Amino acid sequence: MKVNFIDPILSIQGNISKDYYCRLCNGKNVIQRRPDRSNHVRTPREAANQKRFAERFAGKKH
C-alpha cells in the first residue's frame, strides 16, 4: 500500500512501535515489521564479528 506522509512525518526514521520501524530507502520511506530475533543463537562467525567490532569502535567518540 502506498501512502503520502504529511510534513512532520516526512522524515521519520527508526522504531515507530514495538513491531514496526521506518527507514529511508532510495528516497522513499519504507515501513517494515521488525525481525523477531528472540530465539536467535549467534554463530561463531557472528560472535567473532561482534567482538572485532567492539574492539575497534567501543568507547570512541566521533
PDB file of N, CA, C and O in Angstrom:
ATOM      1  N   MET A   1       0.843  -1.165   0.000  1.00  0.00           N
ATOM      2  CA  MET A   1       0.000   0.000   0.000  1.00  0.00           C
ATOM      3  C   MET A   1       0.893   1.234   0.000  1.00  0.00           C
ATOM      4  O   MET A   1       1.877   1.299   0.726  1.00  0.00           O
ATOM      5  N   LYS A   2       0.585   2.203  -0.801  1.00  0.00           N
ATOM      6  CA  LYS A   2       1.331   3.455  -0.854  1.00  0.00           C
ATOM      7  C   LYS A   2       0.547   4.533  -0.125  1.00  0.00           C
ATOM      8  O   LYS A   2      -0.671   4.600  -0.213  1.00  0.00           O
ATOM      9  N   VAL A   3       1.296   5.360   0.610  1.00  0.00           N
ATOM     10  CA  VAL A   3       0.671   6.469   1.342  1.00  0.00           C
ATOM     11  C   VAL A   3       1.489   7.733   1.099  1.00  0.00           C
ATOM     12  O   VAL A   3       2.648   7.674   0.719  1.00  0.00           O
ATOM     13  N   ASN A   4       0.881   8.875   1.332  1.00  0.00           N
ATOM     14  CA  ASN A   4       1.575  10.148   1.298  1.00  0.00           C
ATOM     15  C   ASN A   4       1.680  10.660   2.724  1.00  0.00           C
ATOM     16  O   ASN A   4       0.681  10.762   3.425  1.00  0.00           O
ATOM     17  N   PHE A   5       2.915  10.964   3.153  1.00  0.00           N
ATOM     18  CA  PHE A   5       3.142  11.447   4.506  1.00  0.00           C
ATOM     19  C   PHE A   5       2.899  12.941   4.589  1.00  0.00           C
ATOM     20  O   PHE A   5       3.169  13.682   3.652  1.00  0.00           O
ATOM     21  N   ILE A   6       2.425  13.389   5.741  1.00  0.00           N
ATOM     22  CA  ILE A   6       2.321  14.823   5.988  1.00  0.00           C
ATOM     23  C   ILE A   6       3.705  15.322   6.406  1.00  0.00           C
ATOM     24  O   ILE A   6       4.572  14.539   6.775  1.00  0.00           O
ATOM     25  N   ASP A   7       3.939  16.625   6.355  1.00  0.00           N
ATOM     26  CA  ASP A   7       5.273  17.191   6.570  1.00  0.00           C
ATOM     27  C   ASP A   7       5.990  16.713   7.839  1.00  0.00           C
ATOM     28  O   ASP A   7       7.151  16.350   7.768  1.00  0.00           O
ATOM     29  N   PRO A   8       5.368  16.713   9.033  1.00  0.00           N
ATOM     30  CA  PRO A   8       6.139  16.297  10.207  1.00  0.00           C
ATOM     31  C   PRO A   8       6.594  14.843  10.146  1.00  0.00           C
ATOM     32  O   PRO A   8       7.592  14.473  10.735  1.00  0.00           O
ATOM     33  N   ILE A   9       5.882  14.014   9.434  1.00  0.00           N
ATOM     34  CA  ILE A   9       6.205  12.593   9.371  1.00  0.00           C
ATOM     35  C   ILE A   9       7.108  12.279   8.181  1.00  0.00           C
ATOM     36  O   ILE A   9       7.679  11.218   8.091  1.00  0.00           O
ATOM     37  N   LEU A  10       7.299  13.241   7.310  1.00  0.00           N
ATOM     38  CA  LEU A  10       8.053  13.023   6.082  1.00  0.00           C
ATOM     39  C   LEU A  10       9.455  12.489   6.337  1.00  0.00           C
ATOM     40  O   LEU A  10       9.970  11.700   5.565  1.00  0.00           O
ATOM     41  N   SER A  11      10.069  12.888   7.443  1.00  0.00           N
ATOM     42  CA  SER A  11      11.456  12.488   7.685  1.00  0.00           C
ATOM     43  C   SER A  11      11.597  11.493   8.831  1.00  0.00           C
ATOM     44  O   SER A  11      12.664  11.389   9.421  1.00  0.00           O
ATOM     45  N   ILE A  12      10.569  10.764   9.167  1.00  0.00           N
ATOM     46  CA  ILE A  12      10.623   9.824  10.290  1.00  0.00           C
ATOM     47  C   ILE A  12      11.565   8.669   9.959  1.00  0.00           C
ATOM     48  O   ILE A  12      11.611   8.183   8.837  1.00  0.00           O
ATOM     49  N   GLN A  13      12.361   8.269  10.947  1.00  0.00           N
ATOM     50  CA  GLN A  13      13.241   7.116  10.822  1.00  0.00           C
ATOM     51  C   GLN A  13      13.349   6.439  12.175  1.00  0.00           C
ATOM     52  O   GLN A  13      13.321   7.101  13.207  1.00  0.00           O
ATOM     53  N   GLY A  14      13.453   5.114  12.175  1.00  0.00           N
ATOM     54  CA  GLY A  14      13.626   4.368  13.424  1.00  0.00           C
ATOM     55  C   GLY A  14      12.369   3.645  13.842  1.00  0.00           C
ATOM     56  O   GLY A  14      11.418   3.491  13.069  1.00  0.00           O
ATOM     57  N   ASN A  15      12.367   3.181  15.088  1.00  0.00           N
ATOM     58  CA  ASN A  15      11.245   2.415  15.618  1.00  0.00           C
ATOM     59  C   ASN A  15      10.021   3.304  15.769  1.00  0.00           C
ATOM     60  O   ASN A  15      10.105   4.398  16.324  1.00  0.00           O
ATOM     61  N   ILE A  16       8.890   2.825  15.279  1.00  0.00           N
ATOM     62  CA  ILE A  16       7.652   3.579  15.433  1.00  0.00           C
ATOM     63  C   ILE A  16       6.668   2.849  16.340  1.00  0.00           C
ATOM     64  O   ILE A  16       5.693   3.434  16.772  1.00  0.00           O
ATOM     65  N   SER A  17       6.921   1.582  16.621  1.00  0.00           N
ATOM     66  CA  SER A  17       6.128   0.816  17.575  1.00  0.00           C
ATOM     67  C   SER A  17       6.931  -0.420  17.967  1.00  0.00           C
ATOM     68  O   SER A  17       8.066  -0.592  17.525  1.00  0.00           O
ATOM     69  N   LYS A  18       6.338  -1.275  18.761  1.00  0.00           N
ATOM     70  CA  LYS A  18       7.020  -2.492  19.189  1.00  0.00           C
ATOM     71  C   LYS A  18       7.324  -3.420  18.007  1.00  0.00           C
ATOM     72  O   LYS A  18       8.333  -4.114  17.997  1.00  0.00           O
ATOM     73  N   ASP A  19       6.460  -3.406  17.008  1.00  0.00           N
ATOM     74  CA  ASP A  19       6.587  -4.356  15.911  1.00  0.00           C
ATOM     75  C   ASP A  19       7.033  -3.763  14.580  1.00  0.00           C
ATOM     76  O   ASP A  19       7.321  -4.504  13.648  1.00  0.00           O
ATOM     77  N   TYR A  20       7.097  -2.439  14.451  1.00  0.00           N
ATOM     78  CA  TYR A  20       7.398  -1.823  13.159  1.00  0.00           C
ATOM     79  C   TYR A  20       8.453  -0.727  13.292  1.00  0.00           C
ATOM     80  O   TYR A  20       8.592  -0.108  14.335  1.00  0.00           O
ATOM     81  N   TYR A  21       9.186  -0.511  12.195  1.00  0.00           N
ATOM     82  CA  TYR A  21      10.137   0.588  12.128  1.00  0.00           C
ATOM     83  C   TYR A  21      10.058   1.219  10.749  1.00  0.00           C
ATOM     84  O   TYR A  21       9.525   0.637   9.811  1.00  0.00           O
ATOM     85  N   CYS A  22      10.576   2.432  10.648  1.00  0.00           N
ATOM     86  CA  CYS A  22      10.543   3.178   9.399  1.00  0.00           C
ATOM     87  C   CYS A  22      11.975   3.496   8.986  1.00  0.00           C
ATOM     88  O   CYS A  22      12.810   3.833   9.820  1.00  0.00           O
ATOM     89  N   ARG A  23      12.267   3.362   7.704  1.00  0.00           N
ATOM     90  CA  ARG A  23      13.593   3.693   7.195  1.00  0.00           C
ATOM     91  C   ARG A  23      13.456   4.370   5.846  1.00  0.00           C
ATOM     92  O   ARG A  23      12.393   4.337   5.224  1.00  0.00           O
ATOM     93  N   LEU A  24      14.543   4.983   5.396  1.00  0.00           N
ATOM     94  CA  LEU A  24      14.568   5.660   4.113  1.00  0.00           C
ATOM     95  C   LEU A  24      15.334   4.788   3.134  1.00  0.00           C
ATOM     96  O   LEU A  24      16.475   4.405   3.398  1.00  0.00           O
ATOM     97  N   CYS A  25      14.727   4.434   2.012  1.00  0.00           N
ATOM     98  CA  CYS A  25      15.358   3.563   1.022  1.00  0.00           C
ATOM     99  C   CYS A  25      15.136   4.170  -0.363  1.00  0.00           C
ATOM    100  O   CYS A  25      13.991   4.309  -0.801  1.00  0.00           O
ATOM    101  N   ASN A  26      16.212   4.542  -1.021  1.00  0.00           N
ATOM    102  CA  ASN A  26      16.139   5.149  -2.358  1.00  0.00           C
ATOM    103  C   ASN A  26      15.219   6.361  -2.388  1.00  0.00           C
ATOM    104  O   ASN A  26      14.435   6.553  -3.312  1.00  0.00           O
ATOM    105  N   GLY A  27      15.286   7.174  -1.334  1.00  0.00           N
ATOM    106  CA  GLY A  27      14.489   8.391  -1.269  1.00  0.00           C
ATOM    107  C   GLY A  27      13.031   8.174  -0.902  1.00  0.00           C
ATOM    108  O   GLY A  27      12.239   9.104  -0.939  1.00  0.00           O
ATOM    109  N   LYS A  28      12.662   6.962  -0.537  1.00  0.00           N
ATOM    110  CA  LYS A  28      11.283   6.661  -0.160  1.00  0.00           C
ATOM    111  C   LYS A  28      11.253   6.139   1.270  1.00  0.00           C
ATOM    112  O   LYS A  28      12.145   5.428   1.702  1.00  0.00           O
ATOM    113  N   ASN A  29      10.210   6.519   2.014  1.00  0.00           N
ATOM    114  CA  ASN A  29      10.008   5.983   3.360  1.00  0.00           C
ATOM    115  C   ASN A  29       9.434   4.584   3.260  1.00  0.00           C
ATOM    116  O   ASN A  29       8.468   4.349   2.540  1.00  0.00           O
ATOM    117  N   VAL A  30      10.041   3.650   3.989  1.00  0.00           N
ATOM    118  CA  VAL A  30       9.594   2.261   3.987  1.00  0.00           C
ATOM    119  C   VAL A  30       9.277   1.877   5.424  1.00  0.00           C
ATOM    120  O   VAL A  30      10.105   2.057   6.322  1.00  0.00           O
ATOM    121  N   ILE A  31       8.081   1.372   5.665  1.00  0.00           N
ATOM    122  CA  ILE A  31       7.693   0.881   6.985  1.00  0.00           C
ATOM    123  C   ILE A  31       7.713  -0.639   6.918  1.00  0.00           C
ATOM    124  O   ILE A  31       7.070  -1.248   6.068  1.00  0.00           O
ATOM    125  N   GLN A  32       8.487  -1.237   7.831  1.00  0.00           N
ATOM    126  CA  GLN A  32       8.651  -2.683   7.832  1.00  0.00           C
ATOM    127  C   GLN A  32       8.440  -3.248   9.226  1.00  0.00           C
ATOM    128  O   GLN A  32       8.602  -2.552  10.224  1.00  0.00           O
ATOM    129  N   ARG A  33       8.112  -4.527   9.248  1.00  0.00           N
ATOM    130  CA  ARG A  33       7.996  -5.241  10.516  1.00  0.00           C
ATOM    131  C   ARG A  33       9.393  -5.500  11.058  1.00  0.00           C
ATOM    132  O   ARG A  33      10.309  -5.832  10.308  1.00  0.00           O
ATOM    133  N   ARG A  34       9.552  -5.324  12.369  1.00  0.00           N
ATOM    134  CA  ARG A  34      10.838  -5.580  12.993  1.00  0.00           C
ATOM    135  C   ARG A  34      11.052  -7.090  13.113  1.00  0.00           C
ATOM    136  O   ARG A  34      10.135  -7.832  13.462  1.00  0.00           O
ATOM    137  N   PRO A  35      12.257  -7.571  12.829  1.00  0.00           N
ATOM    138  CA  PRO A  35      12.506  -9.010  12.921  1.00  0.00           C
ATOM    139  C   PRO A  35      12.463  -9.499  14.361  1.00  0.00           C
ATOM    140  O   PRO A  35      12.861  -8.786  15.283  1.00  0.00           O
ATOM    141  N   ASP A  36      11.982 -10.705  14.556  1.00  0.00           N
ATOM    142  CA  ASP A  36      11.940 -11.322  15.882  1.00  0.00           C
ATOM    143  C   ASP A  36      13.199 -12.170  16.044  1.00  0.00           C
ATOM    144  O   ASP A  36      13.313 -13.263  15.487  1.00  0.00           O
ATOM    145  N   ARG A  37      14.169 -11.661  16.784  1.00  0.00           N
ATOM    146  CA  ARG A  37      15.426 -12.375  16.980  1.00  0.00           C
ATOM    147  C   ARG A  37      15.534 -12.928  18.399  1.00  0.00           C
ATOM    148  O   ARG A  37      16.635 -13.216  18.879  1.00  0.00           O
ATOM    149  N   SER A  38      14.396 -13.111  19.057  1.00  0.00           N
ATOM    150  CA  SER A  38      14.418 -13.546  20.456  1.00  0.00           C
ATOM    151  C   SER A  38      14.984 -14.958  20.620  1.00  0.00           C
ATOM    152  O   SER A  38      15.556 -15.279  21.649  1.00  0.00           O
ATOM    153  N   ASN A  39      14.826 -15.811  19.621  1.00  0.00           N
ATOM    154  CA  ASN A  39      15.326 -17.186  19.719  1.00  0.00           C
ATOM    155  C   ASN A  39      16.590 -17.402  18.887  1.00  0.00           C
ATOM    156  O   ASN A  39      17.010 -18.525  18.677  1.00  0.00           O
ATOM    157  N   HIS A  40      17.206 -16.308  18.433  1.00  0.00           N
ATOM    158  CA  HIS A  40      18.392 -16.407  17.587  1.00  0.00           C
ATOM    159  C   HIS A  40      19.610 -16.812  18.402  1.00  0.00           C
ATOM    160  O   HIS A  40      19.855 -16.289  19.487  1.00  0.00           O
ATOM    161  N   VAL A  41      20.367 -17.756  17.884  1.00  0.00           N
ATOM    162  CA  VAL A  41      21.605 -18.194  18.519  1.00  0.00           C
ATOM    163  C   VAL A  41      22.752 -17.738  17.618  1.00  0.00           C
ATOM    164  O   VAL A  41      22.770 -18.053  16.425  1.00  0.00           O
ATOM    165  N   ARG A  42      23.695 -16.981  18.208  1.00  0.00           N
ATOM    166  CA  ARG A  42      24.811 -16.475  17.417  1.00  0.00           C
ATOM    167  C   ARG A  42      25.699 -17.620  16.940  1.00  0.00           C
ATOM    168  O   ARG A  42      26.006 -18.540  17.701  1.00  0.00           O
ATOM    169  N   THR A  43      26.127 -17.527  15.687  1.00  0.00           N
ATOM    170  CA  THR A  43      27.099 -18.475  15.172  1.00  0.00           C
ATOM    171  C   THR A  43      28.485 -18.019  15.627  1.00  0.00           C
ATOM    172  O   THR A  43      28.665 -16.854  15.991  1.00  0.00           O
ATOM    173  N   PRO A  44      29.459 -18.893  15.597  1.00  0.00           N
ATOM    174  CA  PRO A  44      30.816 -18.473  15.967  1.00  0.00           C
ATOM    175  C   PRO A  44      31.325 -17.314  15.105  1.00  0.00           C
ATOM    176  O   PRO A  44      32.029 -16.427  15.589  1.00  0.00           O
ATOM    177  N   ARG A  45      30.939 -17.292  13.858  1.00  0.00           N
ATOM    178  CA  ARG A  45      31.369 -16.209  12.973  1.00  0.00           C
ATOM    179  C   ARG A  45      30.728 -14.871  13.379  1.00  0.00           C
ATOM    180  O   ARG A  45      31.389 -13.832  13.372  1.00  0.00           O
ATOM    181  N   GLU A  46      29.430 -14.892  13.738  1.00  0.00           N
ATOM    182  CA  GLU A  46      28.766 -13.677  14.216  1.00  0.00           C
ATOM    183  C   GLU A  46      29.415 -13.168  15.498  1.00  0.00           C
ATOM    184  O   GLU A  46      29.638 -11.970  15.664  1.00  0.00           O
ATOM    185  N   ALA A  47      29.712 -14.082  16.404  1.00  0.00           N
ATOM    186  CA  ALA A  47      30.337 -13.693  17.670  1.00  0.00           C
ATOM    187  C   ALA A  47      31.707 -13.064  17.424  1.00  0.00           C
ATOM    188  O   ALA A  47      32.062 -12.063  18.061  1.00  0.00           O
ATOM    189  N   ALA A  48      32.482 -13.618  16.507  1.00  0.00           N
ATOM    190  CA  ALA A  48      33.803 -13.068  16.190  1.00  0.00           C
ATOM    191  C   ALA A  48      33.667 -11.682  15.569  1.00  0.00           C
ATOM    192  O   ALA A  48      34.438 -10.769  15.901  1.00  0.00           O
ATOM    193  N   ASN A  49      32.684 -11.496  14.685  1.00  0.00           N
ATOM    194  CA  ASN A  49      32.461 -10.184  14.068  1.00  0.00           C
ATOM    195  C   ASN A  49      32.072  -9.150  15.120  1.00  0.00           C
ATOM    196  O   ASN A  49      32.550  -8.016  15.083  1.00  0.00           O
ATOM    197  N   GLN A  50      31.202  -9.524  16.063  1.00  0.00           N
ATOM    198  CA  GLN A  50      30.784  -8.595  17.106  1.00  0.00           C
ATOM    199  C   GLN A  50      31.960  -8.234  18.018  1.00  0.00           C
ATOM    200  O   GLN A  50      32.117  -7.070  18.407  1.00  0.00           O
ATOM    201  N   LYS A  51      32.798  -9.199  18.342  1.00  0.00           N
ATOM    202  CA  LYS A  51      33.956  -8.934  19.185  1.00  0.00           C
ATOM    203  C   LYS A  51      34.931  -7.996  18.466  1.00  0.00           C
ATOM    204  O   LYS A  51      35.440  -7.039  19.047  1.00  0.00           O
ATOM    205  N   ARG A  52      35.180  -8.249  17.196  1.00  0.00           N
ATOM    206  CA  ARG A  52      36.078  -7.408  16.409  1.00  0.00           C
ATOM    207  C   ARG A  52      35.529  -5.983  16.300  1.00  0.00           C
ATOM    208  O   ARG A  52      36.269  -5.013  16.422  1.00  0.00           O
ATOM    209  N   PHE A  53      34.222  -5.846  16.094  1.00  0.00           N
ATOM    210  CA  PHE A  53      33.587  -4.529  16.017  1.00  0.00           C
ATOM    211  C   PHE A  53      33.741  -3.779  17.337  1.00  0.00           C
ATOM    212  O   PHE A  53      34.096  -2.599  17.355  1.00  0.00           O
ATOM    213  N   ALA A  54      33.491  -4.465  18.456  1.00  0.00           N
ATOM    214  CA  ALA A  54      33.593  -3.830  19.772  1.00  0.00           C
ATOM    215  C   ALA A  54      35.015  -3.378  20.061  1.00  0.00           C
ATOM    216  O   ALA A  54      35.246  -2.295  20.585  1.00  0.00           O
ATOM    217  N   GLU A  55      35.998  -4.205  19.703  1.00  0.00           N
ATOM    218  CA  GLU A  55      37.390  -3.830  19.925  1.00  0.00           C
ATOM    219  C   GLU A  55      37.774  -2.603  19.103  1.00  0.00           C
ATOM    220  O   GLU A  55      38.551  -1.773  19.548  1.00  0.00           O
ATOM    221  N   ARG A  56      37.205  -2.502  17.939  1.00  0.00           N
ATOM    222  CA  ARG A  56      37.567  -1.397  17.041  1.00  0.00           C
ATOM    223  C   ARG A  56      36.863  -0.087  17.403  1.00  0.00           C
ATOM    224  O   ARG A  56      37.453   0.976  17.333  1.00  0.00           O
ATOM    225  N   PHE A  57      35.587  -0.157  17.777  1.00  0.00           N
ATOM    226  CA  PHE A  57      34.792   1.063  17.915  1.00  0.00           C
ATOM    227  C   PHE A  57      34.332   1.386  19.334  1.00  0.00           C
ATOM    228  O   PHE A  57      33.817   2.474  19.572  1.00  0.00           O
ATOM    229  N   ALA A  58      34.428   0.485  20.287  1.00  0.00           N
ATOM    230  CA  ALA A  58      33.910   0.721  21.634  1.00  0.00           C
ATOM    231  C   ALA A  58      34.640   1.891  22.301  1.00  0.00           C
ATOM    232  O   ALA A  58      35.870   1.951  22.285  1.00  0.00           O
ATOM    233  N   GLY A  59      33.865   2.800  22.849  1.00  0.00           N
ATOM    234  CA  GLY A  59      34.441   3.904  23.590  1.00  0.00           C
ATOM    235  C   GLY A  59      34.924   5.076  22.754  1.00  0.00           C
ATOM    236  O   GLY A  59      35.338   6.088  23.294  1.00  0.00           O
ATOM    237  N   LYS A  60      34.899   4.965  21.439  1.00  0.00           N
ATOM    238  CA  LYS A  60      35.345   6.065  20.595  1.00  0.00           C
ATOM    239  C   LYS A  60      34.231   7.086  20.436  1.00  0.00           C
ATOM    240  O   LYS A  60      33.074   6.735  20.244  1.00  0.00           O
ATOM    241  N   LYS A  61      34.582   8.343  20.521  1.00  0.00           N
ATOM    242  CA  LYS A  61      33.634   9.433  20.279  1.00  0.00           C
ATOM    243  C   LYS A  61      34.028  10.117  18.994  1.00  0.00           C
ATOM    244  O   LYS A  61      35.188  10.463  18.786  1.00  0.00           O
ATOM    245  N   HIS A  62      33.074  10.322  18.101  1.00  0.00           N
ATOM    246  CA  HIS A  62      33.401  10.940  16.806  1.00  0.00           C
ATOM    247  C   HIS A  62      33.307  12.423  16.884  1.00  0.00           C
ATOM    248  O   HIS A  62      32.576  13.129  17.222  1.00  0.00           O
TER     249      HIS A  62
END
